[in-house]
Short mmCIF file of C-alpha atoms in Angstrom, two decimals:
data_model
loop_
_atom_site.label_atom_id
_atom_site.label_comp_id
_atom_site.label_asym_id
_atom_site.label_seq_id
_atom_site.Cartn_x
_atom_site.Cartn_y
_atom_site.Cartn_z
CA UNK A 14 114.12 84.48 107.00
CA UNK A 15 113.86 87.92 106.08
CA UNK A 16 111.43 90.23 107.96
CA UNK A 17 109.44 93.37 106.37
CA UNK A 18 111.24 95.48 105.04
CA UNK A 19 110.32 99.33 104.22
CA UNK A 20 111.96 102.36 102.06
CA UNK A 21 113.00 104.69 102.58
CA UNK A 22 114.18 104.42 106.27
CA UNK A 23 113.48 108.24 106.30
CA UNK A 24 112.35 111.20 103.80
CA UNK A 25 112.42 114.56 104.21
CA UNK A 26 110.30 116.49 101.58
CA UNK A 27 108.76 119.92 100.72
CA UNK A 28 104.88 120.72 101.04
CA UNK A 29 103.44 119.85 97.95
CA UNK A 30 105.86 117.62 96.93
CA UNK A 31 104.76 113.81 95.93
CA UNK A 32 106.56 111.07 97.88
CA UNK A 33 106.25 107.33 97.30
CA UNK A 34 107.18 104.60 100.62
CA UNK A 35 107.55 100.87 100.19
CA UNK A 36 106.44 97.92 101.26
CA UNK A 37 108.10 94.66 100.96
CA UNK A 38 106.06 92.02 103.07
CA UNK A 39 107.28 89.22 104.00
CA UNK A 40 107.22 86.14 101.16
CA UNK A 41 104.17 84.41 101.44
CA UNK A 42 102.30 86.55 103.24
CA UNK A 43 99.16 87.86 101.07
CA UNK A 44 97.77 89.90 103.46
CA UNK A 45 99.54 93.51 103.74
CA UNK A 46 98.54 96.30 105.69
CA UNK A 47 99.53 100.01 106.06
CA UNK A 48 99.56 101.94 109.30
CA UNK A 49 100.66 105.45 110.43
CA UNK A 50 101.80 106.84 113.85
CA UNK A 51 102.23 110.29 114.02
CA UNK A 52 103.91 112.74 117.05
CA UNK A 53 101.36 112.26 119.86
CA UNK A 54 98.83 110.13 118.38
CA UNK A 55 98.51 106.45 118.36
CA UNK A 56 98.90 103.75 115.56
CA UNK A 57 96.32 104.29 113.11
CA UNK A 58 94.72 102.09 110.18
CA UNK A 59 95.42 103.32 106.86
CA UNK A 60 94.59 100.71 104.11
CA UNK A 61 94.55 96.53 103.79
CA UNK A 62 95.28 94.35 100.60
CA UNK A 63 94.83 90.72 100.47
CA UNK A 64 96.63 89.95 97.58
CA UNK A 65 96.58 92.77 94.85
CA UNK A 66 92.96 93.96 96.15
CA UNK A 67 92.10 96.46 98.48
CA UNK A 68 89.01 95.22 100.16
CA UNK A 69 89.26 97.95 102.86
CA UNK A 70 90.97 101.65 102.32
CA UNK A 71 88.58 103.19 104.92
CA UNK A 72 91.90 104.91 107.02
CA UNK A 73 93.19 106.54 104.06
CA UNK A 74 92.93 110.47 105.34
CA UNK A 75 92.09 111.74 101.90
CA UNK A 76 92.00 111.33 98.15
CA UNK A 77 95.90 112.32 98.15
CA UNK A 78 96.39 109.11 99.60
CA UNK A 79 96.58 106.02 97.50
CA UNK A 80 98.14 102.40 97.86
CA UNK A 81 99.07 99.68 95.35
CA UNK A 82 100.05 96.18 95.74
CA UNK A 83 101.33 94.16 92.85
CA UNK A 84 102.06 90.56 92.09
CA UNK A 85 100.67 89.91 95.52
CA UNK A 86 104.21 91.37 97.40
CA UNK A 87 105.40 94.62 97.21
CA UNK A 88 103.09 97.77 97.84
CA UNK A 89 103.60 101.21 97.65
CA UNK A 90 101.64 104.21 99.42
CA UNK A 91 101.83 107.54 97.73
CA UNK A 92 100.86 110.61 98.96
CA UNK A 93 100.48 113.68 96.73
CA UNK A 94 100.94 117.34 97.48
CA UNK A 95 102.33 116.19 100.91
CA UNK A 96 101.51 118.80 103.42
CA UNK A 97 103.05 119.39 107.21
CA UNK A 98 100.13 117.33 108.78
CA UNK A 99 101.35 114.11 106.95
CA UNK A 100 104.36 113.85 108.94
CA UNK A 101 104.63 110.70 110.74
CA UNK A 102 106.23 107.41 110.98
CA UNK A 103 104.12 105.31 108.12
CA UNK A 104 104.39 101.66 109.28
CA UNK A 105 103.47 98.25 107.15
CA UNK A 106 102.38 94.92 108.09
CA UNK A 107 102.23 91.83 106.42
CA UNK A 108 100.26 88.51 107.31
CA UNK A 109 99.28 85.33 106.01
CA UNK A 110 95.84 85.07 104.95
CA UNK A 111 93.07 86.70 107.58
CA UNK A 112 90.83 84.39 108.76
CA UNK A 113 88.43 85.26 111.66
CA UNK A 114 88.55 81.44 113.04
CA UNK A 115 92.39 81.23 114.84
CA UNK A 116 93.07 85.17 114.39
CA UNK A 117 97.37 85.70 112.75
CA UNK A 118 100.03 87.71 114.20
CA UNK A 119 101.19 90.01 111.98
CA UNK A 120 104.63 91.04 111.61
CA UNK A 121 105.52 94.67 111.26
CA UNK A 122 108.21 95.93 109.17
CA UNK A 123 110.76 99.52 110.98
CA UNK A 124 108.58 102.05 109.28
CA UNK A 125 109.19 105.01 107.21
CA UNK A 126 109.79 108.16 108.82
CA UNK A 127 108.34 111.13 106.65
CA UNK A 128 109.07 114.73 107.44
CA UNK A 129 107.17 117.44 105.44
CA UNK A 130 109.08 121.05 105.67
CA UNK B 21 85.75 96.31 116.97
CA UNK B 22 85.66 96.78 120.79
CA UNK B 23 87.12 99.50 122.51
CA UNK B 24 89.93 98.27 124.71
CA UNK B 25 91.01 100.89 128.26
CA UNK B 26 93.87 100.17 129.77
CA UNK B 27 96.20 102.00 132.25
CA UNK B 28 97.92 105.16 131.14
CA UNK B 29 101.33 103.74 132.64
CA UNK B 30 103.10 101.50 135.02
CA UNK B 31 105.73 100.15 136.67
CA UNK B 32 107.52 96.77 137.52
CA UNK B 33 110.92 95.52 139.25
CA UNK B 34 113.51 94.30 137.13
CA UNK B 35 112.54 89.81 137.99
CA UNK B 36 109.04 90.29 138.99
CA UNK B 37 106.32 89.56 137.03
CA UNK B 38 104.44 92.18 135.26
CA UNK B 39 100.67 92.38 135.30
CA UNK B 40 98.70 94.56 132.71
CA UNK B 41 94.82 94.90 132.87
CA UNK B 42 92.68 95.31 130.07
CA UNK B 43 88.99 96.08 129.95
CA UNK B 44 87.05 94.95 126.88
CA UNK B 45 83.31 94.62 127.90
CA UNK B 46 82.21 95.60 124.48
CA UNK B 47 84.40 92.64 122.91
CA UNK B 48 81.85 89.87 120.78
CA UNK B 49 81.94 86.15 120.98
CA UNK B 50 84.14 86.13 117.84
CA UNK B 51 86.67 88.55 118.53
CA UNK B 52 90.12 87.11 119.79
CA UNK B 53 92.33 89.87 121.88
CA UNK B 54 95.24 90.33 120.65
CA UNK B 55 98.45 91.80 122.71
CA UNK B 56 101.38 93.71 120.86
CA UNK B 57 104.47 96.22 122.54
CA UNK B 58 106.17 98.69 120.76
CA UNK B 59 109.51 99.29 122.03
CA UNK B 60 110.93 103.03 121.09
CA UNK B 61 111.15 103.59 117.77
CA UNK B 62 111.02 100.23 116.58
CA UNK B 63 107.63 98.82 115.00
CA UNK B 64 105.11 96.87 117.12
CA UNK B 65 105.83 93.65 118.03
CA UNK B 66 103.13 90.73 118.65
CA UNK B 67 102.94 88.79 121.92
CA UNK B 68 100.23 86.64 122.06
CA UNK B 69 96.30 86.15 120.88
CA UNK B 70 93.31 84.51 122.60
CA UNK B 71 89.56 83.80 121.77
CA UNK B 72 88.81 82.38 125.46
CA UNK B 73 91.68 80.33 126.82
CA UNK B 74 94.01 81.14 128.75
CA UNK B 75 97.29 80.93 126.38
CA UNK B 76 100.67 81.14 127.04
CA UNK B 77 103.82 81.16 124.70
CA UNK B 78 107.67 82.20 125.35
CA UNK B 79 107.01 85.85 126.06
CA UNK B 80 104.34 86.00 127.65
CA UNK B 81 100.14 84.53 129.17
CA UNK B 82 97.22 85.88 128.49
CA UNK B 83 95.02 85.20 131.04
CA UNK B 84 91.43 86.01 129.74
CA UNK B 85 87.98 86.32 132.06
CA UNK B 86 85.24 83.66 131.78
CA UNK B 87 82.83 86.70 131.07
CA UNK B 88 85.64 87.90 128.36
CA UNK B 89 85.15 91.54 129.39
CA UNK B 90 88.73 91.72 130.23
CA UNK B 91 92.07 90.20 130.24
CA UNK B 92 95.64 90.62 132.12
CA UNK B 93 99.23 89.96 130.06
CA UNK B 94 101.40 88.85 132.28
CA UNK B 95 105.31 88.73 131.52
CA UNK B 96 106.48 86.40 134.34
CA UNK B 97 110.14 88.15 134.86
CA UNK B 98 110.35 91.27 133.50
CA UNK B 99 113.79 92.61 132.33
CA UNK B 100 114.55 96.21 131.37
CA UNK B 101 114.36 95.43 127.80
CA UNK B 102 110.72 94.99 128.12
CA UNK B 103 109.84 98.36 128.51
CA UNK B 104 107.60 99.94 126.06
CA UNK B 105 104.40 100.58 125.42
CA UNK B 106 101.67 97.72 125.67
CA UNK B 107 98.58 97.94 123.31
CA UNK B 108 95.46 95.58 124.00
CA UNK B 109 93.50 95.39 120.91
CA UNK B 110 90.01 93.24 119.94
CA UNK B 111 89.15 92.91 116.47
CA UNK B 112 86.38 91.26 114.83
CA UNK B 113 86.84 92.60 111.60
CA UNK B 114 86.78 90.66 108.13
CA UNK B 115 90.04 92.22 107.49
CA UNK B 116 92.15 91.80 110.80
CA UNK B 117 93.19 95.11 110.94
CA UNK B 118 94.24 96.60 114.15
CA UNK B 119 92.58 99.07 116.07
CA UNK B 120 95.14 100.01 118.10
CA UNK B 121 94.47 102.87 121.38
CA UNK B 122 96.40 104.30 123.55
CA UNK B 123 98.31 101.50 125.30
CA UNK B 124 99.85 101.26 128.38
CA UNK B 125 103.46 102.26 128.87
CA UNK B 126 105.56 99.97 131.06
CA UNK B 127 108.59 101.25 133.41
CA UNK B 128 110.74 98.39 134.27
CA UNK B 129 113.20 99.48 136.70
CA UNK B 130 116.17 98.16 138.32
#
């Protein structure tokens, strides 16, 4: 079946400018998560949904961050007034349900690679 | 979440079996360690999990200490396409999210 699957592949935006990345997990999966990697730094949390709730947002970087997730699939991860600093590859990852007895795998979709001139 | 070290880098010979350490001491009876690569430019990729057997699967065993402080991957024949950077990771969070750190990069040479 079909993997996770993010879009764009790659955006290249001004400073200041708004940009919105998607998320489409993979069917089934109600647990969704949202990761970034930037130049020289590791992989680092940014937000988790289990279903349409966000029960943990504590790796957002700041208030110009936000997620959504609706009808339990697809999410999207906006960042306002984009500045140089939030250039990275942003990364999602979808699971079925956490549950701390037995641990899940989750699957990672290519990422979205954002450039901020 | 415990803090995982493991080696900056290393390197294996194309057919032999690679080895990669991983300290945990700080890990807690609940926390499974969890093993993913990421191979350049692509997004990680899981290998394998384990609370405190030793488990194996098609890629790859986890061989995990009695004391849990620390556990070896081992890939039993290594092949050039698995180089790429190895992250350890223990997570006891309500959430499963991944803590990942620095990793350990993997050379597999002919």
């Amino acid at each position: 079946g079909a993997g996770v699957s993010q879009s764009p592949s790659n955006k290249v935006t001004e400073k200041g400018k708004d940009v919105e990345l998607r998320c489409d997990p993979i069917s089934g999966h109600t647990a969704l998560y949202w990761y970034r990697q930037s130049l020289g730094q590791g992989l680092e949390f940014l937000i988790y949904f289990q279903g349409n709730s966000a029960p943990d947002k504590s790796g957002l970087p700041s208030d110009r961050f936000s997620a959504e997730r609706t009808g339990g699939s697809v999410s999207t991860l906006t960042i306002q007034r984009t500045q140089q600093e939030d250039s990275a590859v942003y990364l999602c990852a979808s699971s079925l349900s956490y549950s701390l007895a037995g641990g899940v795998e989750q699957f990672f979709g290519p990422g979205t690679r954002l450039t901020v001139l | 979440d415990a803090k995982t070290t493991q080696p900056t880098s290393m390197d294996c010979a194309e057919g032999r079996a690679a080895n990669l350490p991983c300290n945990h001491s700080t890990i807690s009876g609940n926390e499974y360690v969890y093993w993913y690569r990421q191979i350049h430019s692509q997004g990680p990729q899981y290998i394998i999990h384990g609370l405190k057997n030793n488990e194996t699967n098609e890629m790859a065993s986890l061989i995990i200490t009695e004391d849990r402080k620390s556990s070896t991957l081992i890939l039993p024949h290594a092949t050039l396409r698995d180089t790429a950077v190895y992250y350890c990771i223990g997570s006891s969070s309500n959430t499963g999210k991944l803590i990942f750190g620095q990793g350990t990069t993997l050379q597999v040479k002919p």
